[in-house]
PDB file of C-alpha atoms and ligand atoms in Angstrom:
ATOM      1  CA  MET A  14       3.774 -12.461 -16.392  1.00 72.00           C
ATOM      2  CA  ALA A  15       2.507 -13.037 -12.893  1.00 91.00           C
ATOM      3  CA  ALA A  16       2.151 -11.793  -9.389  1.00 94.00           C
ATOM      4  CA  ARG A  17       5.126 -12.770  -7.299  1.00 97.00           C
ATOM      5  CA  GLU A  18       5.502 -13.343  -3.640  1.00 97.00           C
ATOM      6  CA  VAL A  19       6.153 -10.130  -1.536  1.00 98.00           C
ATOM      7  CA  LEU A  20       9.027 -10.397   0.874  1.00 98.00           C
ATOM      8  CA  LYS A  21       8.163  -9.302   4.408  1.00 98.00           C
ATOM      9  CA  MET A  22      10.057  -7.234   6.942  1.00 98.00           C
ATOM     10  CA  GLY A  23      12.793  -9.406   8.444  1.00 98.00           C
ATOM     11  CA  ASN A  24      13.836 -10.816   5.097  1.00 98.00           C
ATOM     12  CA  PRO A  25      17.494  -9.710   4.630  1.00 98.00           C
ATOM     13  CA  ASN A  26      16.899  -8.964   0.948  1.00 97.00           C
ATOM     14  CA  LEU A  27      14.782  -5.934   1.954  1.00 98.00           C
ATOM     15  CA  ARG A  28      17.809  -4.430   3.711  1.00 98.00           C
ATOM     16  CA  GLN A  29      20.128  -4.506   0.702  1.00 98.00           C
ATOM     17  CA  VAL A  30      21.059  -1.474  -1.391  1.00 98.00           C
ATOM     18  CA  ALA A  31      19.785  -2.354  -4.867  1.00 98.00           C
ATOM     19  CA  ALA A  32      21.963  -2.105  -7.927  1.00 98.00           C
ATOM     20  CA  PRO A  33      21.253   0.396 -10.785  1.00 98.00           C
ATOM     21  CA  VAL A  34      19.753  -0.881 -14.060  1.00 98.00           C
ATOM     22  CA  VAL A  35      22.370  -0.718 -16.859  1.00 97.00           C
ATOM     23  CA  ASP A  36      20.605  -2.620 -19.636  1.00 96.00           C
ATOM     24  CA  PHE A  37      17.271  -1.015 -20.701  1.00 96.00           C
ATOM     25  CA  SER A  38      16.689  -3.321 -23.575  1.00 92.00           C
ATOM     26  CA  SER A  39      16.640  -6.629 -21.768  1.00 95.00           C
ATOM     27  CA  ARG A  40      13.699  -9.012 -21.665  1.00 96.00           C
ATOM     28  CA  GLU A  41      14.394  -9.401 -17.964  1.00 96.00           C
ATOM     29  CA  LEU A  42      13.692  -5.735 -17.297  1.00 97.00           C
ATOM     30  CA  GLU A  43      10.462  -5.861 -19.281  1.00 97.00           C
ATOM     31  CA  ASP A  44       9.350  -8.989 -17.329  1.00 97.00           C
ATOM     32  CA  LEU A  45      10.311  -7.393 -14.060  1.00 98.00           C
ATOM     33  CA  VAL A  46       8.190  -4.328 -14.667  1.00 98.00           C
ATOM     34  CA  ALA A  47       5.252  -6.491 -15.743  1.00 98.00           C
ATOM     35  CA  ASP A  48       5.599  -8.614 -12.596  1.00 98.00           C
ATOM     36  CA  LEU A  49       5.770  -5.525 -10.409  1.00 98.00           C
ATOM     37  CA  TRP A  50       2.501  -4.153 -11.878  1.00 98.00           C
ATOM     38  CA  ASP A  51       0.809  -7.556 -11.493  1.00 97.00           C
ATOM     39  CA  THR A  52       1.963  -8.014  -7.951  1.00 98.00           C
ATOM     40  CA  MET A  53       0.947  -4.538  -6.973  1.00 97.00           C
ATOM     41  CA  ALA A  54      -2.527  -5.100  -8.394  1.00 95.00           C
ATOM     42  CA  THR A  55      -2.951  -8.483  -6.736  1.00 96.00           C
ATOM     43  CA  GLU A  56      -1.850  -7.164  -3.365  1.00 95.00           C
ATOM     44  CA  GLY A  57      -3.921  -3.948  -3.617  1.00 93.00           C
ATOM     45  CA  GLY A  58      -0.967  -1.564  -3.297  1.00 94.00           C
ATOM     46  CA  VAL A  59      -0.313   1.872  -4.719  1.00 95.00           C
ATOM     47  CA  GLY A  60       3.338   1.103  -5.347  1.00 98.00           C
ATOM     48  CA  ILE A  61       6.016  -1.583  -5.141  1.00 98.00           C
ATOM     49  CA  ALA A  62       9.723  -1.779  -5.519  1.00 98.00           C
ATOM     50  CA  ALA A  63      11.796  -4.575  -7.139  1.00 98.00           C
ATOM     51  CA  PRO A  64      13.521  -5.629  -3.851  1.00 98.00           C
ATOM     52  CA  GLN A  65      10.081  -6.464  -2.455  1.00 98.00           C
ATOM     53  CA  ILE A  66       9.789  -9.342  -4.953  1.00 98.00           C
ATOM     54  CA  GLY A  67      13.405 -10.283  -4.381  1.00 98.00           C
ATOM     55  CA  VAL A  68      15.041  -8.464  -7.281  1.00 98.00           C
ATOM     56  CA  SER A  69      17.864  -6.252  -6.171  1.00 98.00           C
ATOM     57  CA  LEU A  70      17.535  -3.588  -8.908  1.00 98.00           C
ATOM     58  CA  ARG A  71      16.608   0.093  -8.634  1.00 98.00           C
ATOM     59  CA  VAL A  72      13.162  -0.179 -10.137  1.00 98.00           C
ATOM     60  CA  VAL A  73       9.894   0.953  -8.669  1.00 98.00           C
ATOM     61  CA  VAL A  74       6.316   1.258 -10.023  1.00 98.00           C
ATOM     62  CA  PHE A  75       3.477   3.266  -8.481  1.00 98.00           C
ATOM     63  CA  GLY A  76       0.271   5.103  -9.157  1.00 96.00           C
ATOM     64  CA  MET A  77      -3.455   4.704  -9.464  1.00 91.00           C
ATOM     65  CA  GLU A  78      -6.556   6.638 -10.378  1.00 86.00           C
ATOM     66  CA  VAL A  79      -8.529   5.400  -7.391  1.00 85.00           C
ATOM     67  CA  HIS A  80      -7.050   3.884  -4.256  1.00 83.00           C
ATOM     68  CA  PRO A  81      -7.478   0.085  -4.465  1.00 79.00           C
ATOM     69  CA  ARG A  82      -9.025  -0.063  -1.048  1.00 75.00           C
ATOM     70  CA  GLY A  83     -11.193   3.035  -1.415  1.00 74.00           C
ATOM     71  CA  LEU A  84      -9.071   5.406   0.638  1.00 76.00           C
ATOM     72  CA  ASP A  85      -9.580   9.117   0.057  1.00 80.00           C
ATOM     73  CA  VAL A  86      -6.202  10.025  -1.527  1.00 84.00           C
ATOM     74  CA  PRO A  87      -5.518  12.052  -4.706  1.00 89.00           C
ATOM     75  CA  PRO A  88      -4.763  10.113  -7.886  1.00 91.00           C
ATOM     76  CA  VAL A  89      -1.095   9.486  -8.739  1.00 95.00           C
ATOM     77  CA  PRO A  90      -0.130   8.908 -12.341  1.00 96.00           C
ATOM     78  CA  ARG A  91       0.998   5.335 -13.089  1.00 97.00           C
ATOM     79  CA  THR A  92       4.791   5.540 -13.293  1.00 98.00           C
ATOM     80  CA  VAL A  93       7.745   3.200 -13.866  1.00 98.00           C
ATOM     81  CA  LEU A  94      10.729   4.835 -12.252  1.00 98.00           C
ATOM     82  CA  ILE A  95      14.219   3.328 -12.653  1.00 98.00           C
ATOM     83  CA  ASN A  96      17.509   4.508 -11.105  1.00 98.00           C
ATOM     84  CA  PRO A  97      15.723   7.374  -9.335  1.00 98.00           C
ATOM     85  CA  ILE A  98      17.141  10.499  -7.803  1.00 98.00           C
ATOM     86  CA  ILE A  99      15.048  12.408  -5.257  1.00 98.00           C
ATOM     87  CA  THR A 100      15.849  16.035  -4.486  1.00 98.00           C
ATOM     88  CA  PRO A 101      13.847  17.844  -1.701  1.00 98.00           C
ATOM     89  CA  LEU A 102      12.820  21.332  -3.021  1.00 98.00           C
ATOM     90  CA  ASP A 103      12.617  22.917   0.446  1.00 98.00           C
ATOM     91  CA  ASP A 104      12.741  22.024   4.140  1.00 97.00           C
ATOM     92  CA  GLU A 105       8.950  21.536   4.523  1.00 98.00           C
ATOM     93  CA  THR A 106       7.937  18.112   5.791  1.00 98.00           C
ATOM     94  CA  GLU A 107       4.589  16.500   6.586  1.00 96.00           C
ATOM     95  CA  LEU A 108       3.413  13.650   8.753  1.00 96.00           C
ATOM     96  CA  GLY A 109       1.253  11.002   7.228  1.00 94.00           C
ATOM     97  CA  TRP A 110       0.086   7.433   7.667  1.00 92.00           C
ATOM     98  CA  GLU A 111       1.907   4.774   5.638  1.00 94.00           C
ATOM     99  CA  GLY A 112       1.578   1.123   5.086  1.00 95.00           C
ATOM    100  CA  CYS A 113       3.714  -1.295   3.127  1.00 97.00           C
ATOM    101  CA  LEU A 114       3.104  -4.589   1.378  1.00 97.00           C
ATOM    102  CA  SER A 115       6.218  -5.841   3.163  1.00 98.00           C
ATOM    103  CA  VAL A 116       4.756  -4.880   6.569  1.00 98.00           C
ATOM    104  CA  PRO A 117       1.245  -6.264   6.126  1.00 96.00           C
ATOM    105  CA  GLY A 118      -1.569  -5.221   8.366  1.00 95.00           C
ATOM    106  CA  MET A 119       0.371  -2.381  10.004  1.00 96.00           C
ATOM    107  CA  ARG A 120       0.335   1.419   9.757  1.00 94.00           C
ATOM    108  CA  GLY A 121       2.706   4.035  10.917  1.00 96.00           C
ATOM    109  CA  MET A 122       3.042   7.818  11.008  1.00 96.00           C
ATOM    110  CA  VAL A 123       5.984   8.907   8.919  1.00 97.00           C
ATOM    111  CA  ARG A 124       7.504  12.292   8.258  1.00 98.00           C
ATOM    112  CA  ARG A 125       8.317  12.982   4.592  1.00 98.00           C
ATOM    113  CA  HIS A 126       9.384  15.922   2.491  1.00 98.00           C
ATOM    114  CA  LEU A 127       6.371  17.764   1.227  1.00 98.00           C
ATOM    115  CA  HIS A 128       7.843  19.041  -2.100  1.00 98.00           C
ATOM    116  CA  ILE A 129      10.357  17.023  -4.117  1.00 98.00           C
ATOM    117  CA  ARG A 130      11.821  16.737  -7.616  1.00 98.00           C
ATOM    118  CA  TYR A 131      12.451  13.188  -8.789  1.00 98.00           C
ATOM    119  CA  SER A 132      14.262  12.071 -11.965  1.00 98.00           C
ATOM    120  CA  GLY A 133      15.048   8.750 -13.441  1.00 98.00           C
ATOM    121  CA  PHE A 134      14.353   6.560 -16.442  1.00 98.00           C
ATOM    122  CA  THR A 135      11.378   4.849 -18.022  1.00 97.00           C
ATOM    123  CA  GLU A 136      11.603   1.130 -18.860  1.00 95.00           C
ATOM    124  CA  SER A 137      12.758   2.097 -22.306  1.00 94.00           C
ATOM    125  CA  GLY A 138      15.605   4.125 -20.967  1.00 96.00           C
ATOM    126  CA  HIS A 139      14.211   7.598 -21.474  1.00 97.00           C
ATOM    127  CA  SER A 140      15.090  10.066 -18.752  1.00 98.00           C
ATOM    128  CA  PHE A 141      12.377  12.180 -17.160  1.00 98.00           C
ATOM    129  CA  GLU A 142      11.869  14.511 -14.242  1.00 98.00           C
ATOM    130  CA  HIS A 143       8.826  15.567 -12.185  1.00 97.00           C
ATOM    131  CA  GLU A 144       8.167  18.041  -9.397  1.00 98.00           C
ATOM    132  CA  VAL A 145       5.444  16.754  -7.136  1.00 98.00           C
ATOM    133  CA  GLU A 146       4.060  17.334  -3.566  1.00 97.00           C
ATOM    134  CA  GLY A 147       1.982  15.823  -0.868  1.00 96.00           C
ATOM    135  CA  TYR A 148       0.750  12.261  -1.339  1.00 96.00           C
ATOM    136  CA  HIS A 149       2.438  11.798  -4.665  1.00 97.00           C
ATOM    137  CA  ALA A 150       5.748  12.857  -3.085  1.00 98.00           C
ATOM    138  CA  ARG A 151       5.198  10.549  -0.114  1.00 98.00           C
ATOM    139  CA  VAL A 152       4.638   7.555  -2.382  1.00 97.00           C
ATOM    140  CA  VAL A 153       7.845   8.272  -4.318  1.00 98.00           C
ATOM    141  CA  GLN A 154       9.879   8.670  -1.101  1.00 98.00           C
ATOM    142  CA  HIS A 155       8.470   5.429   0.315  1.00 98.00           C
ATOM    143  CA  GLU A 156       9.150   3.400  -2.776  1.00 98.00           C
ATOM    144  CA  CYS A 157      12.602   4.747  -3.377  1.00 98.00           C
ATOM    145  CA  ASP A 158      13.546   4.005   0.235  1.00 98.00           C
ATOM    146  CA  HIS A 159      13.064   0.298  -0.577  1.00 98.00           C
ATOM    147  CA  LEU A 160      15.996   0.652  -3.108  1.00 98.00           C
ATOM    148  CA  ASP A 161      18.253   1.660  -0.206  1.00 98.00           C
ATOM    149  CA  GLY A 162      17.040  -1.158   2.104  1.00 98.00           C
ATOM    150  CA  VAL A 163      14.840   1.095   4.221  1.00 98.00           C
ATOM    151  CA  LEU A 164      11.360   0.236   5.397  1.00 98.00           C
ATOM    152  CA  TYR A 165       9.027   2.982   6.704  1.00 98.00           C
ATOM    153  CA  PRO A 166       9.218   1.906  10.366  1.00 98.00           C
ATOM    154  CA  GLN A 167      12.908   2.956  10.287  1.00 98.00           C
ATOM    155  CA  ARG A 168      11.710   6.491   9.305  1.00 97.00           C
ATOM    156  CA  MET A 169       9.418   6.839  12.228  1.00 97.00           C
ATOM    157  CA  ASP A 170      10.220   9.103  15.146  1.00 93.00           C
ATOM    158  CA  ASP A 171       7.238   8.188  17.359  1.00 95.00           C
ATOM    159  CA  LEU A 172       6.690   4.402  17.636  1.00 95.00           C
ATOM    160  CA  THR A 173       3.497   5.009  19.634  1.00 94.00           C
ATOM    161  CA  LEU A 174       1.973   5.837  16.226  1.00 94.00           C
ATOM    162  CA  PHE A 175       2.874   2.419  14.863  1.00 96.00           C
ATOM    163  CA  GLY A 176       0.307  -0.359  15.051  1.00 96.00           C
ATOM    164  CA  TYR A 177      -2.226  -2.646  13.530  1.00 96.00           C
ATOM    165  CA  GLU A 178      -4.382  -1.156  10.757  1.00 91.00           C
ATOM    166  CA  ASP A 179      -7.718  -2.168  12.320  1.00 90.00           C
ATOM    167  CA  GLU A 180      -6.739  -0.867  15.730  1.00 91.00           C
ATOM    168  CA  ILE A 181      -5.501   2.430  14.345  1.00 87.00           C
ATOM    169  CA  ALA A 182      -8.584   2.805  12.068  1.00 83.00           C
ATOM    170  CA  ALA A 183     -10.845   2.319  15.108  1.00 82.00           C
ATOM    171  CA  SER A 184      -8.960   4.846  17.235  1.00 79.00           C
ATOM    172  CA  LEU A 185      -7.968   7.469  14.709  1.00 67.00           C
ATOM    173  CA  ALA A 186      -9.068   8.958  11.431  1.00 56.00           C
ATOM    174  CA  LEU A 187      -6.790   7.542   8.728  1.00 49.00           C
ATOM    175  CA  GLU A 188      -6.118  10.620   6.658  1.00 51.00           C
ATOM    176  CA  GLU A 189      -3.397   9.695   4.259  1.00 51.00           C
ATOM    177  CA  PRO A 190      -2.811   5.979   4.416  1.00 51.00           C
ATOM    178  CA  GLU A 191      -0.650   4.233   1.917  1.00 53.00           C
ATOM    179  CA  GLN A 192      -0.056   0.671   1.070  1.00 54.00           C
ATOM    180  CA  ALA A 193       3.066   0.460  -0.978  1.00 59.00           C
TER     181      ALA A 193
HETATM  182 NI1   NI B   1       6.688  -0.370   0.904  1.00 54.59          NI
END
């Protein structure tokens, strides 16, 4: 398997609603998951969604022990999440910096639910469910947005907090950045 090209904001494929996976035993699904991990590693991300490599299926992968670019964020277990459902557990939200492999070089401040439950399937078709908070919850929400054709700038409510990574790093403390 191999790293694939990451589509960038403006590509219409990133605006599509992806289709659910129905066949969990296919070689294509196995290859897709391997390509997602390889692409994420090559690009230095903490997560990636299938539509970002041009595959319109509801598949995301995310997680790392240590942030690939040394940012101070908590570890997130490496997870393959297929056909996800996200349920906010309360009304609490949190602002945090995000980036995206499809919006290279940029960062923006995005409001996300602080506590969520998410459920879905592994690549072998087993269902699972997790309750998570904070950075882990942010990563899941960001990745799953890709499956509905949504990029993080569309979630921003203050576009003055959207800009180039180096300029933002120079002017602000990047507390919870993400590259996903
Ligand atoms: Ni992204």
